[in-house]
Amino acid sequence: MASQQAEDASHVLKKNTYTFQLHLEDIHGKPCVEEPLIEGDRHRLREVLDQLLENAVLYSPEGGTVEVVIRPIVIPGQAGSSPAPLGHDESRTVQRGTSLSVRGPQQMMEICVRDHGIGIPREQLERIFENFHRLDTRLTREVNGLGLGLAISKRIVELHGGTIWAESKVGMGSTFHVRLPLEGKARLDPHEGAQP
């Protein structure tokens, strides 16, 4: 689903003079043709991909390359705290209202959209997912919009149980990462990531 949406959304790039590269990878980072499915609202997830691709074009030089990498990942389990259920054993309580828990590994689909454009200054990087935030227009050519696209994208991703963030270097470009949980039949074989 994600690769089809990325290919469909690439029309943004093709009508300009940009190169679009789609890379599907397996859990080991090797090229593959089959991708796990993400369960979710197809139209809303398409909005997220469209937004990321449009931004990659808007903030890249004419004729630039935009890459999309789609790969399954496993995030190792970690200790954390979660709300204590009613009637839980008080002897296991770490702090009032919380109990120690261990989260198992999470199977996610990661979608990365990478451009080689102007990049985002560190002081602005932390704010790009806020409502009405726009990059300093002195850094870009004329870009229209209200500064809501990334804020809406973040909300859509979070409503699907995922996360979104960006990495960037001024003058080198940006990479936006979206991680969404794999559900049901799309989950990875637990032995697939194991080393022989």
PDB file of C-alpha atoms in Angstrom:
ATOM      1  CA  MET A   1       0.000   0.000   0.000  1.00  0.00           C
ATOM      2  CA  ALA A   2       2.714   2.501   0.933  1.00  0.00           C
ATOM      3  CA  SER A   3       4.743   1.964  -2.233  1.00  0.00           C
ATOM      4  CA  GLN A   4       1.666   2.289  -4.453  1.00  0.00           C
ATOM      5  CA  GLN A   5       0.749   5.520  -2.703  1.00  0.00           C
ATOM      6  CA  ALA A   6       4.310   6.790  -3.062  1.00  0.00           C
ATOM      7  CA  GLU A   7       4.273   5.997  -6.784  1.00  0.00           C
ATOM      8  CA  ASP A   8       0.846   7.611  -7.177  1.00  0.00           C
ATOM      9  CA  ALA A   9       2.013  10.688  -5.272  1.00  0.00           C
ATOM     10  CA  SER A  10       5.120  10.967  -7.432  1.00  0.00           C
ATOM     11  CA  HIS A  11       3.001  12.871  -9.985  1.00  0.00           C
ATOM     12  CA  VAL A  12       4.025  15.940  -7.986  1.00  0.00           C
ATOM     13  CA  LEU A  13       7.613  15.266  -8.990  1.00  0.00           C
ATOM     14  CA  LYS A  14       6.998  14.184 -12.560  1.00  0.00           C
ATOM     15  CA  LYS A  15       5.133  17.327 -13.550  1.00  0.00           C
ATOM     16  CA  ASN A  16       8.228  19.240 -12.490  1.00  0.00           C
ATOM     17  CA  THR A  17      11.705  18.180 -13.531  1.00  0.00           C
ATOM     18  CA  TYR A  18      12.529  16.107 -10.475  1.00  0.00           C
ATOM     19  CA  THR A  19      13.796  12.561 -10.288  1.00  0.00           C
ATOM     20  CA  PHE A  20      11.789  10.190  -8.115  1.00  0.00           C
ATOM     21  CA  GLN A  21      13.483   7.103  -6.673  1.00  0.00           C
ATOM     22  CA  LEU A  22      11.523   4.453  -4.772  1.00  0.00           C
ATOM     23  CA  HIS A  23      13.436   1.836  -2.796  1.00  0.00           C
ATOM     24  CA  LEU A  24      11.675  -1.126  -1.165  1.00  0.00           C
ATOM     25  CA  GLU A  25      13.884  -2.889   1.358  1.00  0.00           C
ATOM     26  CA  ASP A  26      13.506  -5.981   3.511  1.00  0.00           C
ATOM     27  CA  ILE A  27      14.271  -6.106   7.214  1.00  0.00           C
ATOM     28  CA  HIS A  28      17.985  -6.542   6.414  1.00  0.00           C
ATOM     29  CA  GLY A  29      18.111  -3.464   4.156  1.00  0.00           C
ATOM     30  CA  LYS A  30      18.257  -5.488   0.939  1.00  0.00           C
ATOM     31  CA  PRO A  31      16.057  -4.657  -2.075  1.00  0.00           C
ATOM     32  CA  CYS A  32      12.762  -6.542  -2.244  1.00  0.00           C
ATOM     33  CA  VAL A  33       9.589  -6.493  -4.305  1.00  0.00           C
ATOM     34  CA  GLU A  34       7.050  -7.375  -1.630  1.00  0.00           C
ATOM     35  CA  GLU A  35       6.103  -5.028   1.164  1.00  0.00           C
ATOM     36  CA  PRO A  36       4.063  -5.615   4.297  1.00  0.00           C
ATOM     37  CA  LEU A  37       0.746  -3.784   4.359  1.00  0.00           C
ATOM     38  CA  ILE A  38      -0.111  -0.982   6.720  1.00  0.00           C
ATOM     39  CA  GLU A  39      -3.657  -1.031   8.043  1.00  0.00           C
ATOM     40  CA  GLY A  40      -5.179   2.406   8.128  1.00  0.00           C
ATOM     41  CA  ASP A  41      -7.114   5.100   6.360  1.00  0.00           C
ATOM     42  CA  ARG A  42      -5.725   5.013   2.822  1.00  0.00           C
ATOM     43  CA  HIS A  43      -6.787   8.579   2.022  1.00  0.00           C
ATOM     44  CA  ARG A  44      -5.281  10.074   5.178  1.00  0.00           C
ATOM     45  CA  LEU A  45      -2.007   8.178   4.746  1.00  0.00           C
ATOM     46  CA  ARG A  46      -1.932   9.396   1.141  1.00  0.00           C
ATOM     47  CA  GLU A  47      -2.248  12.966   2.488  1.00  0.00           C
ATOM     48  CA  VAL A  48       0.872  12.405   4.594  1.00  0.00           C
ATOM     49  CA  LEU A  49       2.893  11.071   1.645  1.00  0.00           C
ATOM     50  CA  ASP A  50       1.656  13.848  -0.637  1.00  0.00           C
ATOM     51  CA  GLN A  51       2.650  16.465   1.945  1.00  0.00           C
ATOM     52  CA  LEU A  52       6.140  15.030   2.414  1.00  0.00           C
ATOM     53  CA  LEU A  53       6.733  14.722  -1.341  1.00  0.00           C
ATOM     54  CA  GLU A  54       5.410  18.219  -2.052  1.00  0.00           C
ATOM     55  CA  ASN A  55       7.662  19.689   0.643  1.00  0.00           C
ATOM     56  CA  ALA A  56      10.644  17.777  -0.737  1.00  0.00           C
ATOM     57  CA  VAL A  57      10.013  19.369  -4.141  1.00  0.00           C
ATOM     58  CA  LEU A  58       9.298  22.854  -2.793  1.00  0.00           C
ATOM     59  CA  TYR A  59      12.505  23.009  -0.800  1.00  0.00           C
ATOM     60  CA  SER A  60      14.785  21.358  -3.388  1.00  0.00           C
ATOM     61  CA  PRO A  61      16.589  22.852  -6.364  1.00  0.00           C
ATOM     62  CA  GLU A  62      14.943  22.468  -9.764  1.00  0.00           C
ATOM     63  CA  GLY A  63      15.845  19.075 -11.223  1.00  0.00           C
ATOM     64  CA  GLY A  64      16.718  17.582  -7.833  1.00  0.00           C
ATOM     65  CA  THR A  65      16.216  14.006  -6.682  1.00  0.00           C
ATOM     66  CA  VAL A  66      13.683  12.890  -4.096  1.00  0.00           C
ATOM     67  CA  GLU A  67      14.094   9.416  -2.648  1.00  0.00           C
ATOM     68  CA  VAL A  68      11.471   7.330  -0.870  1.00  0.00           C
ATOM     69  CA  VAL A  69      12.641   4.307   1.102  1.00  0.00           C
ATOM     70  CA  ILE A  70      10.063   1.879   2.491  1.00  0.00           C
ATOM     71  CA  ARG A  71      11.202  -0.861   4.844  1.00  0.00           C
ATOM     72  CA  PRO A  72       9.951  -2.970   7.734  1.00  0.00           C
ATOM     73  CA  ILE A  73      11.794  -2.520  11.011  1.00  0.00           C
ATOM     74  CA  VAL A  74      11.681  -4.087  14.452  1.00  0.00           C
ATOM     75  CA  ILE A  75      12.141  -1.809  17.439  1.00  0.00           C
ATOM     76  CA  PRO A  76      13.538  -3.849  20.366  1.00  0.00           C
ATOM     77  CA  GLY A  77      11.487  -4.137  23.556  1.00  0.00           C
ATOM     78  CA  GLN A  78      12.303  -1.771  26.367  1.00  0.00           C
ATOM     79  CA  ALA A  79      11.445  -1.228  29.995  1.00  0.00           C
ATOM     80  CA  GLY A  80       9.039   1.572  30.636  1.00  0.00           C
ATOM     81  CA  SER A  81       6.179   2.609  32.804  1.00  0.00           C
ATOM     82  CA  SER A  82       2.526   2.316  32.042  1.00  0.00           C
ATOM     83  CA  PRO A  83      -0.577   3.265  33.964  1.00  0.00           C
ATOM     84  CA  ALA A  84      -1.259   0.767  36.735  1.00  0.00           C
ATOM     85  CA  PRO A  85      -4.434  -1.266  36.224  1.00  0.00           C
ATOM     86  CA  LEU A  86      -7.069  -1.235  38.916  1.00  0.00           C
ATOM     87  CA  GLY A  87      -6.502  -3.928  41.535  1.00  0.00           C
ATOM     88  CA  HIS A  88      -2.826  -4.397  40.672  1.00  0.00           C
ATOM     89  CA  ASP A  89      -0.248  -5.680  43.150  1.00  0.00           C
ATOM     90  CA  GLU A  90       0.959  -2.624  45.117  1.00  0.00           C
ATOM     91  CA  SER A  91       4.301  -4.327  45.855  1.00  0.00           C
ATOM     92  CA  ARG A  92       5.245  -3.909  42.188  1.00  0.00           C
ATOM     93  CA  THR A  93       4.469  -0.207  42.156  1.00  0.00           C
ATOM     94  CA  VAL A  94       7.453   1.966  41.300  1.00  0.00           C
ATOM     95  CA  GLN A  95       5.695   5.282  41.739  1.00  0.00           C
ATOM     96  CA  ARG A  96       2.121   5.937  42.777  1.00  0.00           C
ATOM     97  CA  GLY A  97      -0.104   5.344  39.770  1.00  0.00           C
ATOM     98  CA  THR A  98       2.471   3.574  37.612  1.00  0.00           C
ATOM     99  CA  SER A  99       3.848   0.061  37.449  1.00  0.00           C
ATOM    100  CA  LEU A 100       6.980  -1.292  35.806  1.00  0.00           C
ATOM    101  CA  SER A 101       6.348  -2.970  32.493  1.00  0.00           C
ATOM    102  CA  VAL A 102       8.437  -4.360  29.684  1.00  0.00           C
ATOM    103  CA  ARG A 103       7.322  -3.645  26.158  1.00  0.00           C
ATOM    104  CA  GLY A 104       7.982  -6.321  23.588  1.00  0.00           C
ATOM    105  CA  PRO A 105       9.498  -5.596  20.201  1.00  0.00           C
ATOM    106  CA  GLN A 106       7.379  -3.424  17.920  1.00  0.00           C
ATOM    107  CA  GLN A 107       7.077  -4.261  14.244  1.00  0.00           C
ATOM    108  CA  MET A 108       6.814  -1.109  12.182  1.00  0.00           C
ATOM    109  CA  MET A 109       6.883   0.034   8.577  1.00  0.00           C
ATOM    110  CA  GLU A 110       9.271   2.948   8.079  1.00  0.00           C
ATOM    111  CA  ILE A 111       8.800   5.359   5.202  1.00  0.00           C
ATOM    112  CA  CYS A 112      11.631   7.843   4.603  1.00  0.00           C
ATOM    113  CA  VAL A 113      11.326  10.774   2.209  1.00  0.00           C
ATOM    114  CA  ARG A 114      14.735  12.307   1.479  1.00  0.00           C
ATOM    115  CA  ASP A 115      15.564  15.413  -0.506  1.00  0.00           C
ATOM    116  CA  HIS A 116      18.853  17.122  -1.272  1.00  0.00           C
ATOM    117  CA  GLY A 117      17.532  20.648  -0.915  1.00  0.00           C
ATOM    118  CA  ILE A 118      18.167  23.615   1.352  1.00  0.00           C
ATOM    119  CA  GLY A 119      17.744  21.766   4.634  1.00  0.00           C
ATOM    120  CA  ILE A 120      16.147  23.028   7.824  1.00  0.00           C
ATOM    121  CA  PRO A 121      18.057  25.002  10.469  1.00  0.00           C
ATOM    122  CA  ARG A 122      18.258  23.213  13.833  1.00  0.00           C
ATOM    123  CA  GLU A 123      16.353  25.979  15.648  1.00  0.00           C
ATOM    124  CA  GLN A 124      13.440  25.550  13.221  1.00  0.00           C
ATOM    125  CA  LEU A 125      13.592  21.753  13.034  1.00  0.00           C
ATOM    126  CA  GLU A 126      11.971  21.380  16.451  1.00  0.00           C
ATOM    127  CA  ARG A 127       8.997  23.512  15.400  1.00  0.00           C
ATOM    128  CA  ILE A 128       8.150  22.290  11.899  1.00  0.00           C
ATOM    129  CA  PHE A 129       5.298  20.066  13.128  1.00  0.00           C
ATOM    130  CA  GLU A 130       3.589  22.950  14.962  1.00  0.00           C
ATOM    131  CA  ASN A 131       0.449  24.583  13.560  1.00  0.00           C
ATOM    132  CA  PHE A 132       1.150  27.555  11.279  1.00  0.00           C
ATOM    133  CA  HIS A 133       4.941  27.127  11.376  1.00  0.00           C
ATOM    134  CA  ARG A 134       6.716  27.915   8.111  1.00  0.00           C
ATOM    135  CA  LEU A 135      10.397  27.967   7.282  1.00  0.00           C
ATOM    136  CA  ASP A 136      12.060  31.332   7.070  1.00  0.00           C
ATOM    137  CA  THR A 137      11.105  32.516   3.586  1.00  0.00           C
ATOM    138  CA  ARG A 138      14.548  34.050   3.062  1.00  0.00           C
ATOM    139  CA  LEU A 139      15.820  30.473   2.731  1.00  0.00           C
ATOM    140  CA  THR A 140      13.418  29.387  -0.006  1.00  0.00           C
ATOM    141  CA  ARG A 141      11.843  30.479  -3.211  1.00  0.00           C
ATOM    142  CA  GLU A 142       8.220  31.612  -2.905  1.00  0.00           C
ATOM    143  CA  VAL A 143       6.227  28.923  -1.104  1.00  0.00           C
ATOM    144  CA  ASN A 144       2.501  29.322  -0.546  1.00  0.00           C
ATOM    145  CA  GLY A 145       0.559  27.751   2.289  1.00  0.00           C
ATOM    146  CA  LEU A 146      -0.510  28.251   5.868  1.00  0.00           C
ATOM    147  CA  GLY A 147       2.058  26.068   7.587  1.00  0.00           C
ATOM    148  CA  LEU A 148      -0.465  23.378   8.523  1.00  0.00           C
ATOM    149  CA  GLY A 149       0.626  20.476   6.300  1.00  0.00           C
ATOM    150  CA  LEU A 150       3.199  18.925   8.630  1.00  0.00           C
ATOM    151  CA  ALA A 151       1.050  19.540  11.718  1.00  0.00           C
ATOM    152  CA  ILE A 152      -1.853  17.707  10.058  1.00  0.00           C
ATOM    153  CA  SER A 153       0.488  14.944   8.878  1.00  0.00           C
ATOM    154  CA  LYS A 154       1.789  14.471  12.418  1.00  0.00           C
ATOM    155  CA  ARG A 155      -1.749  14.156  13.754  1.00  0.00           C
ATOM    156  CA  ILE A 156      -2.699  11.594  11.074  1.00  0.00           C
ATOM    157  CA  VAL A 157       0.412   9.506  11.785  1.00  0.00           C
ATOM    158  CA  GLU A 158      -0.208   9.620  15.544  1.00  0.00           C
ATOM    159  CA  LEU A 159      -3.853   8.592  15.073  1.00  0.00           C
ATOM    160  CA  HIS A 160      -2.520   5.529  13.221  1.00  0.00           C
ATOM    161  CA  GLY A 161      -0.287   4.693  16.213  1.00  0.00           C
ATOM    162  CA  GLY A 162       2.877   5.917  14.528  1.00  0.00           C
ATOM    163  CA  THR A 163       5.550   8.581  14.807  1.00  0.00           C
ATOM    164  CA  ILE A 164       6.990  11.185  12.448  1.00  0.00           C
ATOM    165  CA  TRP A 165      10.182  13.208  12.711  1.00  0.00           C
ATOM    166  CA  ALA A 166      12.796  14.881  10.550  1.00  0.00           C
ATOM    167  CA  GLU A 167      16.568  15.010  10.299  1.00  0.00           C
ATOM    168  CA  SER A 168      18.213  17.799   8.365  1.00  0.00           C
ATOM    169  CA  LYS A 169      21.432  19.660   7.595  1.00  0.00           C
ATOM    170  CA  VAL A 170      21.355  23.129   6.098  1.00  0.00           C
ATOM    171  CA  GLY A 171      22.559  22.991   2.514  1.00  0.00           C
ATOM    172  CA  MET A 172      22.431  19.173   2.437  1.00  0.00           C
ATOM    173  CA  GLY A 173      18.710  18.380   2.575  1.00  0.00           C
ATOM    174  CA  SER A 174      16.206  16.718   4.861  1.00  0.00           C
ATOM    175  CA  THR A 175      14.901  13.251   5.596  1.00  0.00           C
ATOM    176  CA  PHE A 176      11.417  12.804   7.004  1.00  0.00           C
ATOM    177  CA  HIS A 177      10.741   9.514   8.779  1.00  0.00           C
ATOM    178  CA  VAL A 178       7.286   8.017   9.305  1.00  0.00           C
ATOM    179  CA  ARG A 179       6.899   4.838  11.345  1.00  0.00           C
ATOM    180  CA  LEU A 180       3.563   3.032  11.370  1.00  0.00           C
ATOM    181  CA  PRO A 181       2.745  -0.218  13.169  1.00  0.00           C
ATOM    182  CA  LEU A 182       2.320  -3.382  11.141  1.00  0.00           C
ATOM    183  CA  GLU A 183      -0.953  -5.049  11.964  1.00  0.00           C
ATOM    184  CA  GLY A 184      -2.488  -8.493  11.612  1.00  0.00           C
ATOM    185  CA  LYS A 185      -1.286 -10.500   8.620  1.00  0.00           C
ATOM    186  CA  ALA A 186       1.257  -7.829   7.748  1.00  0.00           C
ATOM    187  CA  ARG A 187       3.377  -8.606  10.817  1.00  0.00           C
ATOM    188  CA  LEU A 188       6.851  -9.934  10.153  1.00  0.00           C
ATOM    189  CA  ASP A 189       7.845 -13.541  10.686  1.00  0.00           C
ATOM    190  CA  PRO A 190       9.595 -13.521  14.111  1.00  0.00           C
ATOM    191  CA  HIS A 191      12.434 -15.622  12.661  1.00  0.00           C
ATOM    192  CA  GLU A 192      12.938 -13.358   9.643  1.00  0.00           C
ATOM    193  CA  GLY A 193      15.150 -10.912  11.543  1.00  0.00           C
ATOM    194  CA  ALA A 194      17.140 -13.647  13.317  1.00  0.00           C
ATOM    195  CA  GLN A 195      20.700 -14.327  12.281  1.00  0.00           C
ATOM    196  CA  PRO A 196      21.454 -17.973  11.258  1.00  0.00           C
TER     197      PRO A 196
END
